[in-house]
Short mmCIF file of C-alpha atoms in Angstrom, two decimals:
data_model
loop_
_atom_site.label_atom_id
_atom_site.label_comp_id
_atom_site.label_asym_id
_atom_site.label_seq_id
_atom_site.Cartn_x
_atom_site.Cartn_y
_atom_site.Cartn_z
CA MET A 1 -54.45 62.51 -53.61
CA GLY A 2 -58.16 62.48 -54.20
CA GLY A 3 -60.17 64.17 -56.91
CA ASP A 4 -61.33 63.79 -60.47
CA PHE A 5 -59.70 61.91 -63.32
CA VAL A 6 -60.52 61.39 -66.97
CA GLY A 7 -58.39 59.57 -69.47
CA PHE A 8 -58.46 59.00 -73.20
CA VAL A 9 -59.99 55.63 -74.12
CA VAL A 10 -60.00 54.23 -77.66
CA ALA A 11 -61.75 51.20 -79.16
CA ARG A 12 -59.57 48.29 -80.28
CA ASP A 13 -60.70 48.88 -83.86
CA GLY A 14 -59.77 52.57 -83.56
CA LYS A 15 -63.22 53.72 -84.68
CA ARG A 16 -64.42 55.12 -81.37
CA ALA A 17 -62.76 57.16 -78.65
CA LYS A 18 -63.77 59.26 -75.68
CA MET A 19 -62.55 60.87 -72.51
CA GLN A 20 -63.74 58.70 -69.65
CA GLY A 21 -63.44 58.90 -65.91
CA PHE A 22 -64.51 57.18 -62.77
CA ALA A 23 -68.02 57.83 -61.52
CA ASN A 24 -68.62 59.59 -58.26
CA SER A 25 -69.27 57.23 -55.41
CA GLU A 26 -69.98 57.20 -51.73
CA ASP A 27 -66.30 57.86 -51.16
CA ALA A 28 -65.00 61.35 -50.59
CA TYR A 29 -63.56 61.49 -54.12
CA ALA A 30 -64.25 59.82 -57.46
CA HIS A 31 -60.61 58.78 -57.89
CA TYR A 32 -57.37 58.42 -55.93
CA TRP A 33 -53.73 58.48 -56.97
CA ILE A 34 -50.35 58.98 -55.37
CA GLU A 35 -47.87 61.80 -55.80
CA ALA A 36 -44.44 60.80 -54.54
CA SER A 37 -40.80 61.30 -55.53
CA GLY A 38 -41.77 63.80 -58.21
CA ARG A 39 -44.21 61.43 -59.90
CA LEU A 40 -47.95 61.08 -60.24
CA ILE A 41 -48.57 57.35 -59.79
CA ASP A 42 -51.91 55.86 -60.80
CA LEU A 43 -52.73 52.21 -61.40
CA GLY A 44 -56.41 53.11 -61.90
CA ALA A 45 -55.87 54.25 -65.48
CA TYR A 46 -54.94 50.66 -66.35
CA PHE A 47 -58.45 49.56 -65.28
CA LEU A 48 -60.37 52.34 -67.05
CA PRO A 49 -61.01 50.40 -70.31
CA ASP A 50 -62.83 47.67 -68.34
CA ASP A 51 -65.82 50.00 -67.90
CA SER A 52 -65.75 51.84 -71.21
CA GLY A 53 -68.93 50.38 -72.69
CA PHE A 54 -67.07 49.24 -75.82
CA ASN A 55 -64.16 46.92 -76.59
CA ALA A 56 -61.42 49.34 -75.57
CA ALA A 57 -57.69 49.05 -76.09
CA SER A 58 -55.61 48.51 -72.99
CA MET A 59 -54.15 51.53 -71.26
CA PRO A 60 -50.91 51.95 -69.37
CA ALA A 61 -50.42 52.46 -65.69
CA VAL A 62 -49.23 55.97 -64.88
CA ALA A 63 -45.97 57.01 -63.21
CA TRP A 64 -45.78 60.47 -64.78
CA ASP A 65 -42.67 62.56 -64.16
CA LEU A 66 -44.11 65.82 -62.80
CA THR A 67 -41.29 67.87 -64.30
CA TYR A 68 -43.37 67.51 -67.50
CA PRO A 69 -46.87 68.97 -67.82
CA LEU A 70 -49.61 66.37 -67.80
CA PRO A 71 -50.72 65.46 -71.31
CA ARG A 72 -54.15 66.30 -72.66
CA PHE A 73 -55.12 62.63 -72.66
CA LEU A 74 -54.65 62.19 -68.88
CA ARG A 75 -56.57 64.78 -66.84
CA TYR A 76 -56.30 65.03 -63.06
CA ARG A 77 -57.97 67.54 -60.76
CA ALA A 78 -56.78 67.25 -57.17
CA LEU A 79 -59.49 68.13 -54.68
CA GLY A 80 -57.77 66.98 -51.52
CA ARG A 81 -55.34 64.73 -49.80
CA SER A 82 -56.45 61.54 -48.13
CA GLY A 83 -54.85 59.74 -45.24
CA ASN A 84 -53.04 56.44 -45.38
CA ALA A 85 -56.19 54.36 -44.90
CA GLY A 86 -55.22 51.54 -47.28
CA VAL A 87 -58.70 51.16 -48.81
CA LEU A 88 -59.45 53.62 -51.57
CA SER A 89 -62.96 52.68 -52.61
CA SER A 90 -66.21 51.57 -51.06
CA ASP A 91 -66.66 49.20 -54.02
CA PRO A 92 -65.30 45.77 -53.01
CA ALA A 93 -64.82 44.72 -56.65
CA ILE A 94 -62.51 47.69 -57.31
CA ASN A 95 -60.54 47.01 -54.14
CA GLU A 96 -60.19 43.33 -55.08
CA ARG A 97 -58.87 44.18 -58.57
CA CYS A 98 -56.34 46.60 -57.08
CA VAL A 99 -55.16 44.10 -54.49
CA LYS A 100 -54.76 41.36 -57.13
CA PHE A 101 -52.87 43.74 -59.39
CA ALA A 102 -50.50 44.77 -56.58
CA GLU A 103 -50.00 41.15 -55.52
CA ARG A 104 -49.17 40.13 -59.09
CA CYS A 105 -46.64 42.95 -59.41
CA LEU A 106 -45.04 42.11 -56.08
CA ASN A 107 -44.91 38.41 -56.91
CA ASN A 108 -43.29 39.16 -60.26
CA ALA A 109 -40.74 41.43 -58.68
CA LEU A 110 -39.83 38.95 -55.95
CA HIS A 111 -39.86 35.63 -57.81
CA GLU A 112 -39.19 36.15 -61.47
CA LYS A 113 -35.83 37.16 -62.85
CA ASN A 114 -37.36 38.59 -66.00
CA SER A 115 -40.60 39.78 -64.47
CA LYS A 116 -42.99 41.54 -66.74
CA PHE A 117 -45.31 44.25 -65.47
CA PRO A 118 -48.93 43.56 -66.50
CA THR A 119 -48.95 46.65 -68.72
CA TRP A 120 -46.59 49.32 -69.93
CA ILE A 121 -46.08 52.46 -67.87
CA VAL A 122 -46.48 55.98 -69.21
CA THR A 123 -43.80 58.12 -67.59
CA ASN A 124 -43.24 61.17 -69.81
CA PRO A 125 -43.85 62.40 -73.37
CA SER A 126 -41.08 60.24 -74.85
CA SER A 127 -42.57 57.07 -73.31
CA VAL A 128 -45.77 57.77 -75.26
CA GLU A 129 -43.80 58.35 -78.47
CA ILE A 130 -41.84 55.11 -77.99
CA ALA A 131 -45.06 53.13 -77.40
CA ALA A 132 -46.70 54.75 -80.45
CA ASN A 133 -43.68 53.85 -82.58
CA ARG A 134 -44.08 50.26 -81.37
CA LYS A 135 -47.65 50.36 -82.72
CA THR A 136 -49.32 50.47 -79.30
CA LEU A 137 -52.86 51.46 -80.29
CA TRP A 138 -53.64 53.56 -77.21
CA ALA A 139 -50.40 55.55 -77.41
CA HIS A 140 -50.77 56.20 -81.14
CA ALA A 141 -54.39 57.34 -80.78
CA ALA A 142 -53.63 59.40 -77.65
CA MET A 143 -50.90 61.30 -79.51
CA ARG A 144 -53.27 62.02 -82.40
CA PHE A 145 -55.90 63.17 -79.89
CA ALA A 146 -53.42 65.47 -78.11
CA ARG A 147 -52.39 67.14 -81.37
CA ARG A 148 -55.90 67.57 -82.66
CA ASP A 149 -58.21 68.50 -79.80
CA ASP A 150 -58.51 72.00 -78.43
CA PRO A 151 -57.51 72.00 -74.75
CA ARG A 152 -60.39 74.38 -74.02
CA ASP A 153 -62.77 71.52 -74.83
CA LEU A 154 -61.26 69.24 -72.19
CA PRO A 155 -62.68 68.80 -68.72
CA PHE A 156 -60.75 70.64 -66.05
#
């Protein structure tokens, strides 16, 4: 899928937060993700804090169960479907990060008995609650944000 995405980003000290997305580019869409097997799958959210402009807390990768509505802190607007081209950005640095991430995941899955994914994965509302209860800063702040903010103030 191609379209727009914004996600909730919070500073590591918890004093600053914002909704942030990926800038438009020369590509057809600002962001790409996959919808398959009843899930919205997006590794891009994991990379969002890298470009936040402040020392942001890490974010999870997304494998959201689409039987649940998307949360206020992860906003997707599908504008079209893209083909199976394999390259999702004209920015070589973004493509390189994605390839390294995928290679690391594949290597872990194939060669390590107790492989650990590079981040946690948000899958449904209870996964956010579990992470917040484990004191994961992003999950805790995202839940507060979702309870507090008026959905009419959110983009798309």
